[in-house]
Tab-separated table of C-alpha atoms in Angstrom:
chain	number	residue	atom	x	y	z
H	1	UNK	CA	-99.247	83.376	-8.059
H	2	UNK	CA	-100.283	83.921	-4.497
H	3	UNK	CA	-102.159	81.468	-2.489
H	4	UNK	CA	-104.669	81.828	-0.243
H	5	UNK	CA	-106.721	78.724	0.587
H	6	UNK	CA	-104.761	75.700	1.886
H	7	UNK	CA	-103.144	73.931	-1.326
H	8	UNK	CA	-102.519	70.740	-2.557
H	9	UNK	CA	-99.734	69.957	-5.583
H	10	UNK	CA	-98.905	65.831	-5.622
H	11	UNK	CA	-97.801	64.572	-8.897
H	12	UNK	CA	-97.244	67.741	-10.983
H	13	UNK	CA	-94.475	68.910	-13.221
H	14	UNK	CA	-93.234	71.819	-14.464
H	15	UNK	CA	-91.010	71.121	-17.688
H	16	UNK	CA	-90.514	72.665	-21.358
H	17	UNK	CA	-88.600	71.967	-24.251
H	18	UNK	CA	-88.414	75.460	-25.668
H	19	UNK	CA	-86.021	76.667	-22.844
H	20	UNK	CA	-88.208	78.728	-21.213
H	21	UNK	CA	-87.231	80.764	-17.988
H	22	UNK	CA	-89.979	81.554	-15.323
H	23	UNK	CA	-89.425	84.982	-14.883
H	24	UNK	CA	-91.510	87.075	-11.962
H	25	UNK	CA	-90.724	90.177	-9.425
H	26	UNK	CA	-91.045	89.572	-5.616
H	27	UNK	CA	-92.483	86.369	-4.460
H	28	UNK	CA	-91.304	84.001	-7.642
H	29	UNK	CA	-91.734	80.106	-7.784
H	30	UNK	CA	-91.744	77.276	-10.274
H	31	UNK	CA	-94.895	76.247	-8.207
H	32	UNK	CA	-96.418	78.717	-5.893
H	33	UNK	CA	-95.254	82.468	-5.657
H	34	UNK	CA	-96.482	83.128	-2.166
H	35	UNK	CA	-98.615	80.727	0.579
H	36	UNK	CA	-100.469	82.078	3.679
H	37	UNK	CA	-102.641	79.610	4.075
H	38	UNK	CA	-100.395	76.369	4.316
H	39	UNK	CA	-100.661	73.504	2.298
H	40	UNK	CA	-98.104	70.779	0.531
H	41	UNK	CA	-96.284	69.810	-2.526
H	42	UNK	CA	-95.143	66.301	-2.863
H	43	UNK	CA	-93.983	63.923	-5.644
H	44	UNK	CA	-93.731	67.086	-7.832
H	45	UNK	CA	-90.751	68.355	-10.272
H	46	UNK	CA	-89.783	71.732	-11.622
H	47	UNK	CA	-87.234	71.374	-14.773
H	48	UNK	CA	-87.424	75.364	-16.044
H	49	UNK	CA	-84.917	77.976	-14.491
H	50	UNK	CA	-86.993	80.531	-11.932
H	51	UNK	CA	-85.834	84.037	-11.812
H	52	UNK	CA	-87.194	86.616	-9.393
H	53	UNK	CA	-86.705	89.714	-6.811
H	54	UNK	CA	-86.982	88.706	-3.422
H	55	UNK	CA	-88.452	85.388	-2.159
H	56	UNK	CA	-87.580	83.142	-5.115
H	57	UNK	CA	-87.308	79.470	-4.858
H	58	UNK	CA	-87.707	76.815	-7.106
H	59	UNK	CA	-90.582	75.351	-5.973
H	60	UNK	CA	-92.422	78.081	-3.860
H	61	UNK	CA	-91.319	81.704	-3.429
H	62	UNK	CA	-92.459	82.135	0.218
H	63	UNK	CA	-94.762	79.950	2.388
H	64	UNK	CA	-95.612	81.854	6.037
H	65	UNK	CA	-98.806	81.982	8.385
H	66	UNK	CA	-99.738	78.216	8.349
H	67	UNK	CA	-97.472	75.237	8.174
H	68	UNK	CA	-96.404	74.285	4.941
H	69	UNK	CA	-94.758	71.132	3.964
H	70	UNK	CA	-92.557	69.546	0.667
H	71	UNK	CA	-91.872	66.141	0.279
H	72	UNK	CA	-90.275	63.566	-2.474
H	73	UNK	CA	-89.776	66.663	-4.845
H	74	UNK	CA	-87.266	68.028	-6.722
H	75	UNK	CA	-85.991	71.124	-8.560
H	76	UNK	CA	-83.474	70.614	-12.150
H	77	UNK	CA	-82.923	73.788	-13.068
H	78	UNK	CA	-81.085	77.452	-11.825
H	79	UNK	CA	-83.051	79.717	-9.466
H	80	UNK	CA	-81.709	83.542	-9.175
H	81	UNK	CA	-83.255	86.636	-6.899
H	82	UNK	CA	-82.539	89.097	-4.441
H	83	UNK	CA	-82.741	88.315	-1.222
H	84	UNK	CA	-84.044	85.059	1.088
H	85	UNK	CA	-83.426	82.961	-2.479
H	86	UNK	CA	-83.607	78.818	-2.356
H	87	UNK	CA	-83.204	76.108	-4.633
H	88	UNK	CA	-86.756	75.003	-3.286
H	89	UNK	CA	-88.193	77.959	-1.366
H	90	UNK	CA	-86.928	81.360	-0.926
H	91	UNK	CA	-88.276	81.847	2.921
H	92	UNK	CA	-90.338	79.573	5.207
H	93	UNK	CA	-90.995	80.571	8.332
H	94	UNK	CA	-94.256	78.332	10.256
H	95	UNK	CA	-93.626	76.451	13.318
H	96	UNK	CA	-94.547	72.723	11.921
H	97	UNK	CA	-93.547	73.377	8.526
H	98	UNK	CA	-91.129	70.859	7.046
H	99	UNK	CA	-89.294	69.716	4.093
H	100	UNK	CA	-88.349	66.060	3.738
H	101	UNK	CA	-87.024	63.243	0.979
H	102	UNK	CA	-86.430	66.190	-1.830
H	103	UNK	CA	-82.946	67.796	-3.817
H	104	UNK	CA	-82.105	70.279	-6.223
H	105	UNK	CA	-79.567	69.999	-9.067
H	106	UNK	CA	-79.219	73.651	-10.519
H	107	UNK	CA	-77.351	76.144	-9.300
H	108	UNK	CA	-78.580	79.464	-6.722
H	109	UNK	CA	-77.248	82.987	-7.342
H	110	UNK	CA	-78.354	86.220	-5.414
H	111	UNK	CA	-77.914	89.807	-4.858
H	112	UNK	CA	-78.702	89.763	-1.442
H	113	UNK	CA	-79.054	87.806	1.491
H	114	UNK	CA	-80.067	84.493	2.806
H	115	UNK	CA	-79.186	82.191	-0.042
H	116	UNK	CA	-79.530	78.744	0.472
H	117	UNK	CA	-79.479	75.226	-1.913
H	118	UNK	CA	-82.338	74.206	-0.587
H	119	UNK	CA	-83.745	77.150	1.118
H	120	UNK	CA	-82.999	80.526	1.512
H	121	UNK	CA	-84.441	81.858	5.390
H	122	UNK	CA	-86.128	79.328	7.358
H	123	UNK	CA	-87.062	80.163	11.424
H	124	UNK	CA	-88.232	77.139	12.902
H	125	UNK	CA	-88.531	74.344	10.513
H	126	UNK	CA	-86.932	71.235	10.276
H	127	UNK	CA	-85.287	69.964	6.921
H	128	UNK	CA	-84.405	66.129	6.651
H	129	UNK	CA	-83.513	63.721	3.704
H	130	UNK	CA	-82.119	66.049	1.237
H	131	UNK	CA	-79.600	67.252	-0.740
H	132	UNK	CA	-78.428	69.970	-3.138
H	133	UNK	CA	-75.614	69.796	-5.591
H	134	UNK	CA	-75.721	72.971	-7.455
H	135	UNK	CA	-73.429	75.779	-6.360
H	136	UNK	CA	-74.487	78.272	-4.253
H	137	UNK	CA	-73.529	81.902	-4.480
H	138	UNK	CA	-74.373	85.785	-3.248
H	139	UNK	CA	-72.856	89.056	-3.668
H	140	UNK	CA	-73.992	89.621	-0.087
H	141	UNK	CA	-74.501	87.695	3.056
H	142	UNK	CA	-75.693	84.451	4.897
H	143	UNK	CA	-74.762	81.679	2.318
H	144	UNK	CA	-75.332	77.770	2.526
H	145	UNK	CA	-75.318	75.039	0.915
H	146	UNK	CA	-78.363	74.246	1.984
H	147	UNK	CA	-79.944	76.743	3.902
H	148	UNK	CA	-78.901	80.672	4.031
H	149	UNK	CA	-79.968	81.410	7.242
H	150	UNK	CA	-82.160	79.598	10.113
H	151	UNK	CA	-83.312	80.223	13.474
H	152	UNK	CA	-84.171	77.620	15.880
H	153	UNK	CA	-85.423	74.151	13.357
H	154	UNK	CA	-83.209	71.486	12.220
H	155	UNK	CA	-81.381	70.231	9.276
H	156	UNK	CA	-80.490	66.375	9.580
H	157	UNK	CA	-79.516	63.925	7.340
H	158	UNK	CA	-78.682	66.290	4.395
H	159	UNK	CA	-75.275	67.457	2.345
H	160	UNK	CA	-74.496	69.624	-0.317
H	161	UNK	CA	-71.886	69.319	-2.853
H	162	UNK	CA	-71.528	72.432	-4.526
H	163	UNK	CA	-69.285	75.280	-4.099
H	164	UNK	CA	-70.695	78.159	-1.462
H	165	UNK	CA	-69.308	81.646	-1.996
H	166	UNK	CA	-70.309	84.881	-1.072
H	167	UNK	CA	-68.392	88.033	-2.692
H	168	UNK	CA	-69.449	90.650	0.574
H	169	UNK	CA	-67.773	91.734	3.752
H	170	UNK	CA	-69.060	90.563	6.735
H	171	UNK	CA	-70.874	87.340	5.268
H	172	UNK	CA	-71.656	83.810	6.945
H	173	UNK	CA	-70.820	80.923	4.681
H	174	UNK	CA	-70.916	77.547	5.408
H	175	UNK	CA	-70.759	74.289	3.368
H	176	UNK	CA	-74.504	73.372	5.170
H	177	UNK	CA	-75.833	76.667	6.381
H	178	UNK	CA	-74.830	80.212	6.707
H	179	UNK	CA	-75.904	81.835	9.823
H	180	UNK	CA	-77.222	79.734	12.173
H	181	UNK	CA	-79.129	81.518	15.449
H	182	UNK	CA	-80.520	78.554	18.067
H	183	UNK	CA	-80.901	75.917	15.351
H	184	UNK	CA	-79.615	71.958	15.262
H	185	UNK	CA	-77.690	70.526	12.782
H	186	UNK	CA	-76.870	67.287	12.370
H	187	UNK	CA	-75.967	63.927	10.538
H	188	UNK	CA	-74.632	66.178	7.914
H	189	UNK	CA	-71.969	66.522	5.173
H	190	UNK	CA	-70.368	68.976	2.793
H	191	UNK	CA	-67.873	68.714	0.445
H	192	UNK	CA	-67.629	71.666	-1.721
H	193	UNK	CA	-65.502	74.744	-1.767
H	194	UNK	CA	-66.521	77.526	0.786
H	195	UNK	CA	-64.905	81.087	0.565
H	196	UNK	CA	-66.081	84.390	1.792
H	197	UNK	CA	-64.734	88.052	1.553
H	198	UNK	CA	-63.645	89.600	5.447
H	199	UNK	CA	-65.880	86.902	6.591
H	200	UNK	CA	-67.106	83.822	9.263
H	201	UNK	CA	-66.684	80.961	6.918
H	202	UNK	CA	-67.207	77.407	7.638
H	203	UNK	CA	-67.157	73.795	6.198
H	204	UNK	CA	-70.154	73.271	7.205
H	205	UNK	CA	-71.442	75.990	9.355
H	206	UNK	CA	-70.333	80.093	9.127
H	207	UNK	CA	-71.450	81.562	11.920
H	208	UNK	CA	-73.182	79.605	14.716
H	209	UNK	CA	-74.684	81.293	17.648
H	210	UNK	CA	-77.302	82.278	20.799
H	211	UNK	CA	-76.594	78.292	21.511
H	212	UNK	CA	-76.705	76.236	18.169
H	213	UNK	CA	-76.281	72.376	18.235
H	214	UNK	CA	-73.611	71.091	15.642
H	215	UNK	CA	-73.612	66.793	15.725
H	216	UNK	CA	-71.744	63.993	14.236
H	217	UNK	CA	-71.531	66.162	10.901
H	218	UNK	CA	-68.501	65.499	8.266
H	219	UNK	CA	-66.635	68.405	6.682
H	220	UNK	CA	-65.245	67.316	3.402
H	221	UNK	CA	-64.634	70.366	1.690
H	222	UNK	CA	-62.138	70.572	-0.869
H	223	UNK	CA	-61.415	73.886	0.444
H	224	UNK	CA	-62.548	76.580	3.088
H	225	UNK	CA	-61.154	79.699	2.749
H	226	UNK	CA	-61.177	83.340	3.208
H	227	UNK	CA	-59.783	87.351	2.112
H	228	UNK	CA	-59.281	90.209	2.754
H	229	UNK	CA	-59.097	88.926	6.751
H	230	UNK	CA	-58.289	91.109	9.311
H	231	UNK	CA	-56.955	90.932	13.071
H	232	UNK	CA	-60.274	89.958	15.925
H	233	UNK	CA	-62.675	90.518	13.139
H	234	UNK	CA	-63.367	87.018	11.346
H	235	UNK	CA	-62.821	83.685	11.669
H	236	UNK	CA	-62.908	80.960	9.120
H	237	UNK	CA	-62.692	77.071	9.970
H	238	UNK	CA	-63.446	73.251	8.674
H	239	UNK	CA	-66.335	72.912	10.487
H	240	UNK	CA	-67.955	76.498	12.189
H	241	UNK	CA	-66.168	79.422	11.052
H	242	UNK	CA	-67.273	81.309	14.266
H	243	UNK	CA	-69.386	79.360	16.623
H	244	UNK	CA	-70.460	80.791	20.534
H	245	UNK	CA	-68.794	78.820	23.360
H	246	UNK	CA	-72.569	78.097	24.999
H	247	UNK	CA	-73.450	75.738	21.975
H	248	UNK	CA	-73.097	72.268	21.563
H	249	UNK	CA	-70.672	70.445	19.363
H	250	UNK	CA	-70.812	66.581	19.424
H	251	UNK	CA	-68.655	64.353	17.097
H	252	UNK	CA	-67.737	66.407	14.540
H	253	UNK	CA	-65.093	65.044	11.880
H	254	UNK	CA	-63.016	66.937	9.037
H	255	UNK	CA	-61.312	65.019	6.070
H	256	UNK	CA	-57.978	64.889	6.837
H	257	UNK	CA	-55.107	67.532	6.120
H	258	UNK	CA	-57.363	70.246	5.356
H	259	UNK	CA	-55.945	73.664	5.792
H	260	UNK	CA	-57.909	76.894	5.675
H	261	UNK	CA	-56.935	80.024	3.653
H	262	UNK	CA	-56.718	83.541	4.572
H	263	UNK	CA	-56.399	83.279	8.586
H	264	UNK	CA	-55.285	85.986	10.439
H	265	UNK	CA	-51.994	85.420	12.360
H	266	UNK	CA	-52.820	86.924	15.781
H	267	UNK	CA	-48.867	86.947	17.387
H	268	UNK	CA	-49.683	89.224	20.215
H	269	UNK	CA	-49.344	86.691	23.816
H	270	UNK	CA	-51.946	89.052	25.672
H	271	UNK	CA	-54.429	88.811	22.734
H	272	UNK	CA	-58.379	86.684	23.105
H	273	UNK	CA	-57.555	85.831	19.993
H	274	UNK	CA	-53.940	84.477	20.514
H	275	UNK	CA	-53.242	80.688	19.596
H	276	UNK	CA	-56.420	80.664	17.504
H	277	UNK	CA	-54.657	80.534	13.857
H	278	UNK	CA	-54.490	77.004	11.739
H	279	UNK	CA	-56.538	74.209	11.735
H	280	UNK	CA	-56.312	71.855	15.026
H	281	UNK	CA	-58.095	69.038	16.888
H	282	UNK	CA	-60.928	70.118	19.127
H	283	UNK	CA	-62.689	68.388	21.653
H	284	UNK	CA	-66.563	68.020	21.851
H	285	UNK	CA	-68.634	71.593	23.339
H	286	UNK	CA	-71.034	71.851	26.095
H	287	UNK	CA	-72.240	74.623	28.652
H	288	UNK	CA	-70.171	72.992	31.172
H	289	UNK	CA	-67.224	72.458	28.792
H	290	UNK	CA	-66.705	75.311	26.435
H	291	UNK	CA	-64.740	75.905	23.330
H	292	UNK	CA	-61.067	76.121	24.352
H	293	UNK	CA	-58.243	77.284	21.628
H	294	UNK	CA	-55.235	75.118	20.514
H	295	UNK	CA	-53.317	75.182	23.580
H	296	UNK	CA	-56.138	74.401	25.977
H	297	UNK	CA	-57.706	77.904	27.605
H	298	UNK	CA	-61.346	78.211	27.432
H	299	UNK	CA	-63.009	80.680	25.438
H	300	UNK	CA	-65.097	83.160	27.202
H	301	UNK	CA	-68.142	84.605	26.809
H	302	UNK	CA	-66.606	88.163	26.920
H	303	UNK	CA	-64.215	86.796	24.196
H	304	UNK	CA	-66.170	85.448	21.528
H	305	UNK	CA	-68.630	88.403	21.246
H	306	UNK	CA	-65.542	90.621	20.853
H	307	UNK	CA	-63.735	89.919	18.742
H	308	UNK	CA	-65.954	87.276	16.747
H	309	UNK	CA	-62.579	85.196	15.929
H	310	UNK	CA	-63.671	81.705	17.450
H	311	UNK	CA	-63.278	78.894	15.055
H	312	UNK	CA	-64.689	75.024	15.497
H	313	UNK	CA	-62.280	72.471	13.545
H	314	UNK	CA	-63.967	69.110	15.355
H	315	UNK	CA	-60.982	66.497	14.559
H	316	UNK	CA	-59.511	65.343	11.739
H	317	UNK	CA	-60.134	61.986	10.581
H	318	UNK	CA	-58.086	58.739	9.928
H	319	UNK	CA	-55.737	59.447	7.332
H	320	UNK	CA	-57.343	55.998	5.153
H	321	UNK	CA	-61.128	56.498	6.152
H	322	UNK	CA	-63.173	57.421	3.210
H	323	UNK	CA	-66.268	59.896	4.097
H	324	UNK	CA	-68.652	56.720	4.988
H	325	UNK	CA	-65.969	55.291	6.531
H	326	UNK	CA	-66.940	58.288	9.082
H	327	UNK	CA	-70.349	57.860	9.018
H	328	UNK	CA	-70.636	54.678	9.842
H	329	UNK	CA	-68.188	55.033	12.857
H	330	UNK	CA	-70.603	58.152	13.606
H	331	UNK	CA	-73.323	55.767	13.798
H	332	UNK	CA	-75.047	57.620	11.162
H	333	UNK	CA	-78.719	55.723	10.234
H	334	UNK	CA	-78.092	52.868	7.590
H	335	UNK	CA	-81.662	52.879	6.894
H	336	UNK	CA	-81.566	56.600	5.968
H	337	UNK	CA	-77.929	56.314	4.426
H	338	UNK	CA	-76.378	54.227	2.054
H	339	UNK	CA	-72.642	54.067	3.104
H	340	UNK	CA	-71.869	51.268	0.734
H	341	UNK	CA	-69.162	53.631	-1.633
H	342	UNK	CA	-66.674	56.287	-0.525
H	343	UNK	CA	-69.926	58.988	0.050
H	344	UNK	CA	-72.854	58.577	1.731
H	345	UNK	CA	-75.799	58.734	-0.426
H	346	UNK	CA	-79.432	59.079	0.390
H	347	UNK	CA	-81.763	55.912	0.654
């Protein structure tokens, strides 16, 4: 139900043997349905599926108002909704709100948008420490792995395994998050398969603008592709299917010999979009250096908001380095990361 005094869930579960499905309308969670007046969750587990309208998450449907904050928690089961759907909150949207040390294992489906593994809008909130590893899918737009859309916040030290899809024209995928306005991501991976329909699809990141940061993040997709493409409209990549030329892009690394499906083949010389098609190296992105395509000419301003074709492939790495063979050449933390087998794993 709703909330509305500052709450306090540490050391609860949520479990049943009878297979029973939480099932609610708008504002549906394993935990908490809707928060206004802040509060946490921590050491807590939901094991039942969680079905809703809009604002569904595993844990809490939608937590706004005052900071809200979920730590060493988990969700094991399928959560399903309309719109702003996540494995652990639907939307969360409080300026010192956080979620930390927590992962989901079921899978996320929607009819609408902002559909994230961990969460499904999020303005202003950092995520850190977690993971998801169930897939990830909407028949509309703004799909990640682990977050469907954010503005401004952070996700660091994260990564998502499962597949992200969405089945709608003009979607943002991406292997970490879908549609990224202002926000920071870094000391990421992904390594599922990411598709999209007439789309901005990314490894890691679908569309990235309004100066996002992007930082010594791994794409290790098994595949990133996209249909149904069409000339200047979308762009799909290994790391930021479409990403603004005012960002920043630091360090990025995709597993080697990657190719992307479904990208337009721009021929036209006197095209923006000309010499933007196939997967090449890419060197870092600041204000002062923009994006450039693959035979060196900086992208424009003017360029990248019309047509939105801009892609972000990072570089490729060694042909014999394993995923935390990258990380640790990233100088990703070893006290956060355990980089001892071929993928980094949480501490």
């Amino acid at each position: 139900g709703s909330a509305s005094g500052e709450v306090t869930f540490e050391r609860c579960s949520v479990t049943s043997d009878k297979g029973v499905v939480f099932t609610g309308g708008n504002y549906a969670g394993g935990i908490i349905g809707r928060c206004s007046a802040g509060g946490s969750i921590s050491n807590c587990t939901v094991a039942i599926p969680v079905s809703g309208g809009s604002y569904a998450g595993g844990l809490v449907g939608q937590a706004y108002t005052k900071p809200f904050s979920i730590s060493n928690s988990c969700m094991l089961a399928d959560v399903a909704g309309t719109a702003n759907i996540g494995g652990l909150v639907g939307a969360i949207s409080v300026t010192g709100s956080f979620i930390t040390n927590s992962y989901v294992t079921g899978g996320v489906t929607s009819t609408g948008a902002n559909v994230g593994g961990l969460v499904g809008q999020m303005s202003d909130v950092a995520v850190s420490n977690s993971y998801a590893t169930g897939n990830v899918s909407s028949t509309n737009a703004s799909v990640g792995g682990i977050v469907g859309s954010m503005s401004k916040g952070t996700v660091s030290n994260c990564y998502a395994t499962g597949d992200v899809s969405a089945s709608a024209n003009d979607s943002k995928v991406g292997g970490i998050v879908g549609n990224n306005t202002t926000g920071t991501v870094e000391y990421s991976y992904a390594t599922g398969n990411i598709s999209g329909v007439r789309s901005q699809v990314g490894g890691l990141i679908g569309l990235a603008n309004a100066s996002p940061t992007v930082n010594k993040c791994i794409a290790w997709n098994a595949s990133v592709s996209v249909t149904g493409n069409a000339a200047g409209r979308y762009s799909c990549a290994t790391i930021v299917g479409t990403m603004f030329p005012l960002g920043i892009a630091t360090d990025c690394v995709r597993i080697p010999g990657l190719t992307v499906s479904g990208l337009y083949e721009e021929t036209d010389p006197t095209s923006a979009i000309y010499h933007m098609n196939g997967v090449f190296d890419q060197d870092n992105v600041t204000a002062d250096a923009p994006l450039k395509n693959n035979i060196g000419v900086s992208v424009t301003n003017k360029k990248i908001e019309s047509p939105l074709k801009f892609p972000y492939h990072g570089k490729a790495a060694g042909a014999t380095e394993t995923l935390s063979d990258v990380a640790k050449r990233l100088g990703w933390d070893v006290a956060v990361w355990d980089l001892s087998g071929n993928e980094p794993k949480l501490n």
